[in-house]
mmCIF file of C-alpha atoms and ligand atoms in Angstrom:
data_model
loop_
_atom_site.group_PDB
_atom_site.id
_atom_site.type_symbol
_atom_site.label_atom_id
_atom_site.label_comp_id
_atom_site.label_asym_id
_atom_site.label_seq_id
_atom_site.Cartn_x
_atom_site.Cartn_y
_atom_site.Cartn_z
ATOM 1 C CA UNK W 193 0.000 0.000 0.000
ATOM 2 C CA UNK W 194 1.342 3.432 -1.034
ATOM 3 C CA UNK W 195 -0.063 6.036 1.353
ATOM 4 C CA UNK W 196 -0.166 9.711 0.381
ATOM 5 C CA UNK W 197 -1.230 12.668 2.519
ATOM 6 C CA UNK W 198 -2.891 15.422 0.525
ATOM 7 C CA UNK W 199 -2.672 18.893 2.106
ATOM 8 C CA UNK W 200 -4.431 21.466 -0.116
ATOM 9 C CA UNK W 201 -3.815 24.395 2.274
ATOM 10 C CA UNK W 202 -5.092 27.890 1.466
ATOM 11 C CA UNK W 203 -6.022 30.151 -1.443
ATOM 12 C CA UNK W 204 -5.531 28.510 -4.827
ATOM 13 C CA UNK W 205 -4.052 25.488 -3.017
ATOM 14 C CA UNK W 206 -7.438 23.750 -3.004
ATOM 15 C CA UNK W 207 -8.046 24.529 -6.697
ATOM 16 C CA UNK W 208 -4.743 23.198 -8.028
ATOM 17 C CA UNK W 209 -4.712 20.156 -5.753
ATOM 18 C CA UNK W 210 -8.163 19.175 -7.050
ATOM 19 C CA UNK W 211 -6.646 18.881 -10.545
ATOM 20 C CA UNK W 212 -3.757 16.733 -9.305
ATOM 21 C CA UNK W 213 -6.138 14.447 -7.473
ATOM 22 C CA UNK W 214 -8.129 13.964 -10.723
ATOM 23 C CA UNK W 215 -4.934 12.667 -12.339
ATOM 24 C CA UNK W 216 -3.903 10.652 -9.296
ATOM 25 C CA UNK W 217 -7.332 8.984 -9.113
ATOM 26 C CA UNK W 218 -7.223 8.051 -12.797
ATOM 27 C CA UNK W 219 -3.681 6.630 -12.592
ATOM 28 C CA UNK W 220 -4.446 4.742 -9.412
ATOM 29 C CA UNK W 221 -7.498 3.046 -10.902
ATOM 30 C CA UNK W 222 -6.091 2.413 -14.385
ATOM 31 C CA UNK W 223 -2.672 1.099 -13.372
ATOM 32 C CA UNK W 224 -3.645 -0.583 -10.067
ATOM 33 C CA UNK W 225 -1.092 1.474 -8.170
ATOM 34 C CA UNK W 226 -2.519 0.553 -4.761
ATOM 35 C CA UNK W 227 -2.413 4.164 -3.617
ATOM 36 C CA UNK W 228 -4.487 5.297 -0.677
ATOM 37 C CA UNK W 229 -4.774 9.019 -0.055
ATOM 38 C CA UNK W 230 -6.261 11.097 2.743
ATOM 39 C CA UNK W 231 -6.731 14.838 3.238
ATOM 40 C CA UNK W 232 -5.959 17.191 6.103
ATOM 41 C CA UNK W 233 -5.772 20.887 6.964
ATOM 42 C CA UNK W 234 -2.544 22.834 6.976
ATOM 43 C CA UNK W 235 -1.615 26.530 7.081
ATOM 44 C CA UNK W 236 -4.234 29.252 7.547
ATOM 45 C CA UNK W 237 -7.192 26.872 7.379
ATOM 46 C CA UNK W 238 -5.605 24.835 10.160
ATOM 47 C CA UNK W 239 -5.179 27.997 12.261
ATOM 48 C CA UNK W 240 -8.920 28.602 11.820
ATOM 49 C CA UNK W 241 -9.911 25.004 12.609
ATOM 50 C CA UNK W 242 -7.258 24.021 15.172
ATOM 51 C CA UNK W 243 -5.590 27.228 16.379
ATOM 52 C CA UNK W 244 -2.240 26.154 14.928
ATOM 53 C CA UNK W 245 -0.904 25.920 11.339
ATOM 54 C CA UNK W 246 0.189 22.301 11.779
ATOM 55 C CA UNK W 247 -1.176 19.894 14.364
ATOM 56 C CA UNK W 248 0.778 16.950 15.788
ATOM 57 C CA UNK W 249 -1.957 14.689 14.422
ATOM 58 C CA UNK W 250 -1.473 15.981 10.851
ATOM 59 C CA UNK W 251 2.270 15.598 11.217
ATOM 60 C CA UNK W 252 1.847 11.990 12.392
ATOM 61 C CA UNK W 253 -0.354 11.206 9.401
ATOM 62 C CA UNK W 254 2.373 12.606 7.125
ATOM 63 C CA UNK W 255 5.012 10.527 8.925
ATOM 64 C CA UNK W 256 2.926 7.422 8.315
ATOM 65 C CA UNK W 257 2.746 8.090 4.572
ATOM 66 C CA UNK W 258 5.194 7.588 1.738
ATOM 67 C CA UNK W 259 4.714 11.058 0.333
ATOM 68 C CA UNK W 260 2.921 14.344 0.911
ATOM 69 C CA UNK W 261 1.247 16.363 -1.824
ATOM 70 C CA UNK W 262 0.888 19.995 -0.777
ATOM 71 C CA UNK W 263 -0.923 22.935 -2.393
ATOM 72 C CA UNK W 264 0.100 26.240 -0.799
ATOM 73 C CA UNK W 265 -0.415 28.089 2.469
ATOM 74 C CA UNK W 266 -0.947 31.681 3.541
ATOM 75 C CA UNK W 267 -3.104 34.667 2.771
ATOM 76 C CA UNK W 268 -3.950 38.187 3.949
ATOM 77 C CA UNK W 269 -6.436 36.850 6.499
ATOM 78 C CA UNK W 270 -3.555 35.480 8.573
ATOM 79 C CA UNK W 271 -0.970 38.212 7.916
ATOM 80 C CA UNK W 272 0.130 39.877 11.096
ATOM 81 C CA UNK W 273 3.248 41.670 12.294
ATOM 82 C CA UNK W 274 2.575 40.453 15.855
ATOM 83 C CA UNK W 275 5.430 37.974 16.494
ATOM 84 C CA UNK W 276 3.139 35.928 18.782
ATOM 85 C CA UNK W 277 0.412 35.281 16.159
ATOM 86 C CA UNK W 278 0.525 31.864 14.485
ATOM 87 C CA UNK W 279 1.543 32.149 10.824
ATOM 88 C CA UNK W 280 0.467 29.718 8.063
ATOM 89 C CA UNK W 281 4.051 29.533 6.724
ATOM 90 C CA UNK W 282 5.183 27.986 10.030
ATOM 91 C CA UNK W 283 3.468 24.818 8.807
ATOM 92 C CA UNK W 284 5.948 24.563 5.923
ATOM 93 C CA UNK W 285 8.929 25.030 8.230
ATOM 94 C CA UNK W 286 7.443 22.463 10.649
ATOM 95 C CA UNK W 287 6.810 19.885 7.912
ATOM 96 C CA UNK W 288 10.291 20.316 6.416
ATOM 97 C CA UNK W 289 12.043 20.115 9.768
ATOM 98 C CA UNK W 290 9.951 17.349 11.373
ATOM 99 C CA UNK W 291 9.942 15.201 8.238
ATOM 100 C CA UNK W 292 13.701 15.713 7.762
ATOM 101 C CA UNK W 293 13.306 17.089 4.228
ATOM 102 C CA UNK W 294 16.784 18.519 3.796
ATOM 103 C CA UNK W 295 16.849 18.785 0.012
ATOM 104 C CA UNK W 296 14.620 20.765 -2.302
ATOM 105 C CA UNK W 297 14.776 20.043 -6.032
ATOM 106 C CA UNK W 298 13.349 22.683 -8.355
ATOM 107 C CA UNK W 299 13.655 21.968 -12.081
ATOM 108 C CA UNK W 300 13.256 24.868 -14.527
ATOM 109 C CA UNK W 301 12.668 23.828 -18.120
ATOM 110 C CA UNK W 302 11.559 25.891 -21.044
ATOM 111 C CA UNK W 303 8.587 24.490 -22.923
ATOM 112 C CA UNK W 304 9.194 25.508 -26.552
ATOM 113 C CA UNK W 305 5.595 26.717 -27.163
ATOM 114 C CA UNK W 306 5.881 28.991 -24.111
ATOM 115 C CA UNK W 307 8.991 30.865 -25.161
ATOM 116 C CA UNK W 308 6.887 33.932 -25.956
ATOM 117 C CA UNK W 309 5.339 33.874 -22.450
ATOM 118 C CA UNK W 310 8.739 34.636 -20.928
ATOM 119 C CA UNK W 311 9.862 38.204 -20.451
ATOM 120 C CA UNK W 312 13.344 37.226 -21.696
ATOM 121 C CA UNK W 313 14.426 37.245 -25.325
ATOM 122 C CA UNK W 314 13.926 34.045 -27.304
ATOM 123 C CA UNK W 315 17.629 33.481 -28.057
ATOM 124 C CA UNK W 316 18.496 33.655 -24.317
ATOM 125 C CA UNK W 317 16.004 30.889 -23.564
ATOM 126 C CA UNK W 318 17.177 28.234 -25.952
ATOM 127 C CA UNK W 319 17.948 24.900 -24.249
ATOM 128 C CA UNK W 320 17.425 26.184 -20.715
ATOM 129 C CA UNK W 321 17.245 23.205 -18.369
ATOM 130 C CA UNK W 322 18.307 24.123 -14.844
ATOM 131 C CA UNK W 323 17.879 22.180 -11.621
ATOM 132 C CA UNK W 324 18.105 24.200 -8.406
ATOM 133 C CA UNK W 325 19.172 22.000 -5.475
ATOM 134 C CA UNK W 326 18.346 24.027 -2.392
ATOM 135 C CA UNK W 327 19.282 23.147 1.204
ATOM 136 C CA UNK W 328 15.978 23.181 3.058
ATOM 137 C CA UNK W 329 16.313 22.616 6.788
ATOM 138 C CA UNK W 330 19.207 24.862 7.788
ATOM 139 C CA UNK W 331 20.482 28.379 7.328
ATOM 140 C CA UNK W 332 18.744 31.601 8.217
ATOM 141 C CA UNK W 333 15.179 30.250 8.017
ATOM 142 C CA UNK W 334 15.904 27.923 10.923
ATOM 143 C CA UNK W 335 18.522 29.924 12.859
ATOM 144 C CA UNK W 336 17.955 31.720 16.136
ATOM 145 C CA UNK W 337 15.910 34.902 15.794
ATOM 146 C CA UNK W 338 14.833 37.483 18.245
ATOM 147 C CA UNK W 339 13.182 40.832 18.648
ATOM 148 C CA UNK W 340 14.680 43.061 21.335
ATOM 149 C CA UNK W 341 13.028 46.095 22.871
ATOM 150 C CA UNK W 342 15.497 48.286 24.687
ATOM 151 C CA UNK W 343 14.831 51.782 25.907
ATOM 152 C CA UNK W 344 12.658 53.408 23.288
ATOM 153 C CA UNK W 345 13.889 51.367 20.315
ATOM 154 C CA UNK W 346 13.279 47.908 18.861
ATOM 155 C CA UNK W 347 15.760 45.735 16.969
ATOM 156 C CA UNK W 348 15.606 42.201 15.543
ATOM 157 C CA UNK W 349 18.082 39.609 14.351
ATOM 158 C CA UNK W 350 18.102 36.296 12.445
ATOM 159 C CA UNK W 351 21.122 34.018 12.337
ATOM 160 C CA UNK W 352 22.459 32.059 9.375
ATOM 161 C CA UNK W 353 24.398 28.972 10.430
ATOM 162 C CA UNK W 354 25.426 25.779 8.636
ATOM 163 C CA UNK W 355 27.242 22.704 9.927
ATOM 164 C CA UNK W 356 29.719 20.701 7.841
ATOM 165 C CA UNK W 357 27.264 17.756 7.987
ATOM 166 C CA UNK W 358 24.373 19.793 6.542
ATOM 167 C CA UNK W 359 26.514 21.113 3.689
ATOM 168 C CA UNK W 360 28.044 17.720 2.940
ATOM 169 C CA UNK W 361 24.720 15.866 2.530
ATOM 170 C CA UNK W 362 23.180 18.470 0.196
ATOM 171 C CA UNK W 363 26.413 18.686 -1.825
ATOM 172 C CA UNK W 364 26.452 14.875 -2.194
ATOM 173 C CA UNK W 365 22.874 14.942 -3.491
ATOM 174 C CA UNK W 366 23.646 17.765 -5.950
ATOM 175 C CA UNK W 367 26.676 15.938 -7.392
ATOM 176 C CA UNK W 368 24.754 12.663 -7.632
ATOM 177 C CA UNK W 369 21.830 14.366 -9.372
ATOM 178 C CA UNK W 370 24.183 16.217 -11.748
ATOM 179 C CA UNK W 371 25.499 12.808 -12.861
ATOM 180 C CA UNK W 372 22.160 12.031 -14.506
ATOM 181 C CA UNK W 373 22.116 15.493 -16.119
ATOM 182 C CA UNK W 374 24.824 17.577 -17.822
ATOM 183 C CA UNK W 375 27.455 16.907 -15.146
ATOM 184 C CA UNK W 376 27.950 20.503 -14.096
ATOM 185 C CA UNK W 377 27.391 21.970 -10.617
ATOM 186 C CA UNK W 378 27.443 25.688 -9.834
ATOM 187 C CA UNK W 379 27.675 26.233 -6.097
ATOM 188 C CA UNK W 380 26.179 29.600 -5.127
ATOM 189 C CA UNK W 381 27.257 31.379 -1.931
ATOM 190 C CA UNK W 382 28.351 34.729 -0.545
ATOM 191 C CA UNK W 383 31.817 33.631 0.544
ATOM 192 C CA UNK W 384 33.264 37.116 0.043
ATOM 193 C CA UNK W 385 31.224 38.307 3.070
ATOM 194 C CA UNK W 386 29.698 35.445 5.079
ATOM 195 C CA UNK W 387 31.665 33.014 7.242
ATOM 196 C CA UNK W 388 29.048 30.246 6.832
ATOM 197 C CA UNK W 389 29.448 30.660 3.049
ATOM 198 C CA UNK W 390 33.218 30.187 3.376
ATOM 199 C CA UNK W 391 32.572 26.904 5.212
ATOM 200 C CA UNK W 392 29.999 26.030 2.507
ATOM 201 C CA UNK W 393 32.588 26.500 -0.245
ATOM 202 C CA UNK W 394 35.254 24.536 1.653
ATOM 203 C CA UNK W 395 32.962 21.532 2.209
ATOM 204 C CA UNK W 396 31.596 21.580 -1.356
ATOM 205 C CA UNK W 397 35.188 21.443 -2.643
ATOM 206 C CA UNK W 398 36.033 18.514 -0.385
ATOM 207 C CA UNK W 399 32.899 16.553 -1.435
ATOM 208 C CA UNK W 400 33.758 17.286 -5.072
ATOM 209 C CA UNK W 401 36.929 15.187 -4.733
ATOM 210 C CA UNK W 402 34.653 12.104 -4.960
ATOM 211 C CA UNK W 403 32.915 13.432 -8.077
ATOM 212 C CA UNK W 404 35.761 14.333 -10.434
ATOM 213 C CA UNK W 405 33.579 13.560 -13.461
ATOM 214 C CA UNK W 406 31.389 16.532 -12.513
ATOM 215 C CA UNK W 407 32.500 20.062 -13.371
ATOM 216 C CA UNK W 408 32.263 22.421 -10.384
ATOM 217 C CA UNK W 409 32.304 26.198 -10.331
ATOM 218 C CA UNK W 410 31.460 28.720 -7.617
ATOM 219 C CA UNK W 411 29.455 31.894 -7.957
ATOM 220 C CA UNK W 412 28.462 34.673 -5.551
ATOM 221 C CA UNK W 413 24.703 34.917 -5.144
ATOM 222 C CA UNK W 414 24.468 38.482 -6.478
ATOM 223 C CA UNK W 415 26.295 37.443 -9.640
ATOM 224 C CA UNK W 416 24.149 34.283 -9.924
ATOM 225 C CA UNK W 417 20.991 36.430 -9.805
ATOM 226 C CA UNK W 418 22.385 38.475 -12.687
ATOM 227 C CA UNK W 419 23.670 35.484 -14.710
ATOM 228 C CA UNK W 420 20.313 33.710 -14.485
ATOM 229 C CA UNK W 421 18.768 36.548 -16.471
ATOM 230 C CA UNK W 422 21.780 37.230 -18.716
ATOM 231 C CA UNK W 423 22.513 33.661 -19.783
ATOM 232 C CA UNK W 424 20.432 30.964 -18.011
ATOM 233 C CA UNK W 425 21.681 28.320 -20.464
ATOM 234 C CA UNK W 426 25.110 28.307 -18.738
ATOM 235 C CA UNK W 427 23.626 26.536 -15.683
ATOM 236 C CA UNK W 428 22.922 22.848 -15.246
ATOM 237 C CA UNK W 429 22.667 22.090 -11.505
ATOM 238 C CA UNK W 430 22.702 24.988 -9.031
ATOM 239 C CA UNK W 431 23.621 23.981 -5.487
ATOM 240 C CA UNK W 432 22.788 26.555 -2.845
ATOM 241 C CA UNK W 433 21.607 27.355 0.664
ATOM 242 C CA UNK W 434 18.059 27.784 1.908
ATOM 243 C CA UNK W 435 17.550 31.532 1.494
ATOM 244 C CA UNK W 436 19.604 31.910 -1.693
ATOM 245 C CA UNK W 437 17.760 28.951 -3.251
ATOM 246 C CA UNK W 438 14.410 30.414 -2.289
ATOM 247 C CA UNK W 439 15.154 33.680 -4.069
ATOM 248 C CA UNK W 440 17.012 32.275 -7.093
ATOM 249 C CA UNK W 441 14.382 29.652 -7.854
ATOM 250 C CA UNK W 442 11.611 32.273 -7.962
ATOM 251 C CA UNK W 443 13.780 34.279 -10.321
ATOM 252 C CA UNK W 444 14.411 31.180 -12.424
ATOM 253 C CA UNK W 445 10.655 30.605 -12.451
ATOM 254 C CA UNK W 446 10.087 33.799 -14.373
ATOM 255 C CA UNK W 447 12.501 32.589 -17.051
ATOM 256 C CA UNK W 448 10.004 29.828 -17.764
ATOM 257 C CA UNK W 449 7.181 32.324 -18.215
ATOM 258 C CA UNK W 450 5.171 31.770 -15.045
ATOM 259 C CA UNK W 451 5.632 30.663 -11.479
ATOM 260 C CA UNK W 452 2.554 28.496 -12.111
ATOM 261 C CA UNK W 453 4.663 26.066 -14.153
ATOM 262 C CA UNK W 454 7.322 25.069 -11.659
ATOM 263 C CA UNK W 455 7.152 21.980 -9.458
ATOM 264 C CA UNK W 456 9.337 20.997 -6.533
ATOM 265 C CA UNK W 457 10.329 17.948 -4.539
ATOM 266 C CA UNK W 458 11.545 18.086 -0.949
ATOM 267 C CA UNK W 459 13.366 14.895 -0.103
ATOM 268 C CA UNK W 460 15.144 12.970 2.577
ATOM 269 C CA UNK W 461 17.581 10.072 2.228
ATOM 270 C CA UNK W 462 14.938 7.274 2.272
ATOM 271 C CA UNK W 463 12.902 8.624 -0.707
ATOM 272 C CA UNK W 464 10.125 10.020 1.449
ATOM 273 C CA UNK W 465 9.180 13.321 -0.156
ATOM 274 C CA UNK W 466 6.883 16.300 -0.024
ATOM 275 C CA UNK W 467 5.788 17.581 -3.421
ATOM 276 C CA UNK W 468 4.461 21.079 -4.015
ATOM 277 C CA UNK W 469 4.417 23.851 -6.588
ATOM 278 C CA UNK W 470 6.966 26.553 -5.845
ATOM 279 C CA UNK W 471 4.343 29.290 -5.844
ATOM 280 C CA UNK W 472 2.245 30.480 -2.939
ATOM 281 C CA UNK W 473 -1.494 30.637 -2.343
ATOM 282 C CA UNK W 474 -1.979 33.528 -4.823
ATOM 283 C CA UNK W 475 -4.872 35.236 -2.997
ATOM 284 C CA UNK W 476 -5.126 37.772 -5.844
ATOM 285 C CA UNK W 477 -6.543 35.113 -8.203
ATOM 286 C CA UNK W 478 -8.242 32.779 -5.698
ATOM 287 C CA UNK W 479 -11.634 31.429 -6.781
ATOM 288 C CA UNK W 480 -11.441 32.886 -10.298
ATOM 289 C CA UNK W 481 -10.385 29.798 -12.252
ATOM 290 C CA UNK W 482 -7.144 31.558 -13.180
ATOM 291 C CA UNK W 483 -4.711 29.372 -11.249
ATOM 292 C CA UNK W 484 -2.379 27.345 -13.429
ATOM 293 C CA UNK W 485 -2.407 23.740 -12.125
ATOM 294 C CA UNK W 486 0.650 22.673 -14.172
ATOM 295 C CA UNK W 487 3.216 23.223 -11.382
ATOM 296 C CA UNK W 488 1.181 20.935 -9.125
ATOM 297 C CA UNK W 489 0.652 18.321 -11.857
ATOM 298 C CA UNK W 490 4.408 18.277 -12.476
ATOM 299 C CA UNK W 491 4.975 17.982 -8.720
ATOM 300 C CA UNK W 492 2.797 14.867 -8.834
ATOM 301 C CA UNK W 493 5.048 13.552 -11.629
ATOM 302 C CA UNK W 494 8.086 14.186 -9.405
ATOM 303 C CA UNK W 495 6.387 12.209 -6.640
ATOM 304 C CA UNK W 496 6.053 9.186 -8.913
ATOM 305 C CA UNK W 497 9.701 9.572 -9.975
ATOM 306 C CA UNK W 498 11.427 10.154 -6.630
ATOM 307 C CA UNK W 499 9.239 8.515 -3.969
ATOM 308 C CA UNK W 500 7.713 5.633 -5.923
ATOM 309 C CA UNK W 501 10.420 4.978 -8.522
ATOM 310 C CA UNK W 502 7.734 4.981 -11.262
ATOM 311 C CA UNK W 503 9.596 6.821 -14.011
ATOM 312 C CA UNK W 504 7.131 5.581 -16.608
ATOM 313 C CA UNK W 505 4.155 7.257 -14.884
ATOM 314 C CA UNK W 506 6.159 10.441 -14.228
ATOM 315 C CA UNK W 507 7.070 10.733 -17.917
ATOM 316 C CA UNK W 508 3.460 10.108 -18.971
ATOM 317 C CA UNK W 509 2.268 13.072 -16.876
ATOM 318 C CA UNK W 510 5.075 15.335 -18.170
ATOM 319 C CA UNK W 511 4.419 14.265 -21.734
ATOM 320 C CA UNK W 512 0.679 14.980 -21.378
ATOM 321 C CA UNK W 513 1.382 18.492 -20.038
ATOM 322 C CA UNK W 514 3.730 19.100 -22.995
ATOM 323 C CA UNK W 515 1.044 17.947 -25.462
ATOM 324 C CA UNK W 516 -1.629 20.209 -23.967
ATOM 325 C CA UNK W 517 0.720 23.202 -24.292
ATOM 326 C CA UNK W 518 1.745 22.171 -27.819
ATOM 327 C CA UNK W 519 -1.951 22.244 -28.710
ATOM 328 C CA UNK W 520 -2.106 25.920 -27.740
ATOM 329 C CA UNK W 521 -4.034 25.707 -24.449
ATOM 330 C CA UNK W 522 -3.106 28.345 -21.857
ATOM 331 C CA UNK W 523 -4.244 29.486 -18.434
ATOM 332 C CA UNK W 524 -4.342 33.274 -17.929
ATOM 333 C CA UNK W 525 -0.758 33.539 -16.596
ATOM 334 C CA UNK W 526 0.768 32.150 -19.821
ATOM 335 C CA UNK W 527 -1.852 33.336 -22.308
ATOM 336 C CA UNK W 528 -0.632 35.153 -25.420
ATOM 337 C CA UNK W 529 -2.479 36.214 -28.601
ATOM 338 C CA UNK W 530 -3.411 33.299 -30.829
ATOM 339 C CA UNK W 531 -3.565 30.727 -28.014
ATOM 340 C CA UNK W 532 -6.667 29.293 -26.317
ATOM 341 C CA UNK W 533 -7.534 30.576 -22.855
ATOM 342 C CA UNK W 534 -8.656 27.828 -20.457
ATOM 343 C CA UNK W 535 -9.467 27.860 -16.758
ATOM 344 C CA UNK W 536 -7.926 25.759 -13.988
ATOM 345 C CA UNK W 537 -10.386 22.873 -14.281
ATOM 346 C CA UNK W 538 -10.234 22.816 -18.062
ATOM 347 C CA UNK W 539 -6.437 22.641 -17.985
ATOM 348 C CA UNK W 540 -6.639 19.654 -15.594
ATOM 349 C CA UNK W 541 -9.219 17.950 -17.845
ATOM 350 C CA UNK W 542 -7.069 18.479 -20.950
ATOM 351 C CA UNK W 543 -4.028 16.928 -19.269
ATOM 352 C CA UNK W 544 -6.175 14.014 -18.112
ATOM 353 C CA UNK W 545 -7.495 13.499 -21.651
ATOM 354 C CA UNK W 546 -3.926 13.398 -23.047
ATOM 355 C CA UNK W 547 -2.908 10.983 -20.311
ATOM 356 C CA UNK W 548 -5.786 8.679 -21.248
ATOM 357 C CA UNK W 549 -4.692 8.768 -24.893
ATOM 358 C CA UNK W 550 -1.127 7.892 -23.899
ATOM 359 C CA UNK W 551 -2.342 5.011 -21.761
ATOM 360 C CA UNK W 552 -4.588 3.450 -24.419
HETATM 361 P P1 NAD B 122 2.442 33.751 -4.823
HETATM 362 O O1 NAD B 122 3.368 32.747 -5.381
HETATM 363 O O2 NAD B 122 1.236 33.248 -4.129
HETATM 364 O O3 NAD B 122 1.947 34.746 -5.996
HETATM 365 C C1 NAD B 122 2.850 35.561 -6.739
HETATM 366 C C2 NAD B 122 2.197 35.932 -8.074
HETATM 367 O O4 NAD B 122 2.155 34.784 -8.917
HETATM 368 C C3 NAD B 122 0.743 36.391 -7.930
HETATM 369 O O5 NAD B 122 0.490 37.413 -8.850
HETATM 370 C C4 NAD B 122 -0.075 35.160 -8.271
HETATM 371 O O6 NAD B 122 -1.343 35.427 -8.818
HETATM 372 C C5 NAD B 122 0.828 34.454 -9.297
HETATM 373 N N1 NAD B 122 0.670 32.999 -9.229
HETATM 374 C C6 NAD B 122 1.128 32.175 -8.250
HETATM 375 N N2 NAD B 122 0.796 30.912 -8.515
HETATM 376 C C7 NAD B 122 0.113 30.926 -9.667
HETATM 377 C C8 NAD B 122 -0.511 29.908 -10.451
HETATM 378 N N3 NAD B 122 -0.489 28.601 -10.103
HETATM 379 N N4 NAD B 122 -1.136 30.273 -11.576
HETATM 380 C C9 NAD B 122 -1.164 31.560 -11.974
HETATM 381 N N5 NAD B 122 -0.587 32.563 -11.286
HETATM 382 C C10 NAD B 122 0.035 32.239 -10.131
HETATM 383 O O7 NAD B 122 3.304 34.682 -3.850
HETATM 384 P P2 NAD B 122 2.859 35.867 -2.896
HETATM 385 O O8 NAD B 122 1.769 36.668 -3.532
HETATM 386 O O9 NAD B 122 4.098 36.530 -2.488
HETATM 387 O O10 NAD B 122 2.278 35.142 -1.611
HETATM 388 C C11 NAD B 122 0.890 34.885 -1.362
HETATM 389 C C12 NAD B 122 0.773 34.048 -0.109
HETATM 390 O O11 NAD B 122 1.382 32.756 -0.344
HETATM 391 C C13 NAD B 122 1.510 34.644 1.087
HETATM 392 O O12 NAD B 122 0.726 34.422 2.218
HETATM 393 C C14 NAD B 122 2.803 33.867 1.147
HETATM 394 O O13 NAD B 122 3.353 33.815 2.434
HETATM 395 C C15 NAD B 122 2.347 32.494 0.682
HETATM 396 N N6 NAD B 122 3.392 31.654 0.100
HETATM 397 C C16 NAD B 122 3.269 30.324 0.326
HETATM 398 C C17 NAD B 122 4.163 29.453 -0.270
HETATM 399 C C18 NAD B 122 3.959 27.978 -0.061
HETATM 400 O O14 NAD B 122 2.911 27.572 0.405
HETATM 401 N N7 NAD B 122 4.919 27.145 -0.415
HETATM 402 C C19 NAD B 122 5.190 29.932 -1.088
HETATM 403 C C20 NAD B 122 5.258 31.305 -1.322
HETATM 404 C C21 NAD B 122 4.345 32.161 -0.732
#
């Protein structure tokens, strides 16, 4: 039995997850995959129902599954500058930390028919195929933080720390993954300023000694941000820390044309994974049928690839998405003149129809 926890979350999370579940249900029934899936609340909706963004019970259900499929969390309803208010995003940090998901894989590929949806020039986009390998359970998002009120003024700090162990395991994964790609790793840091970045660079170099078939170069994060726009085709696998990976992968997302296209996998050593689109809950388009479900459908494909070792099913989903785009169908975020505008549900149905054709 393959158990999956489905956590739709907030905003467009419920809309895009519904499309993934359509596909999951079809695959499960047609290919006898023996998958059992259950739902639970997470994020803002969990604050409303349970007073906390992630309950111990939800976490236990995730721990007892093989994979988690997540929509997105957050929204203006739960935004507060009061440091004591529960925040939906704490659920993500809790899931990553408690489930030991130390590695985040974010592939950025250019679909040929979508070249015109990108804000970059066509010739810059040719052959872009980048994988961002982001460290996910360390660094500044998990370091000590505090707000201090002294006299009449207030200050706050966050700390960015990495251990040699944390750097080593993410570097190993990046080099191993690069082996099945173009064998090139760019390690991104800020070693000209930050001490933890200097340790990062040192450890990456020492791990590299085991992977001499892989080309390694180093880049400062400010330069990497610039190079991603100037010449994204120079990158194959980008290895970086939590905060730098967060920012660079959103930037890389825009290269592809829309944040609504990019999936992600958060993994630990034993293949357990949490799969989610890289975008947030997009409250500005919630309930309007404008959400692009493709990032979530491709996240489902990653789940089949990484947690279940079902490459065949993963490729079928990716192929179906490619076909639907080839046929000119577009949600609002990637719509251009001469293409066909479809809503969230229609996009899911079209991918399902292609999948059925492929499976005949
Ligand atoms: P966002 O990713 O939700 O939205 C950014 C922009 O991209 C918006 O204009 C939105 O309409 C668009 N967009 C996002 N996903 C789309 C999709 N699938 N199809 C079409 N357009 C899409 O980021 P934000 O506006 O900064 O954050 C909104 C909320 O989401 C905040 O509460 C934030 O904290 C939260 N958030 C959650 C996650 C997560 O759950 N992993 C990640 C990022 C942000």
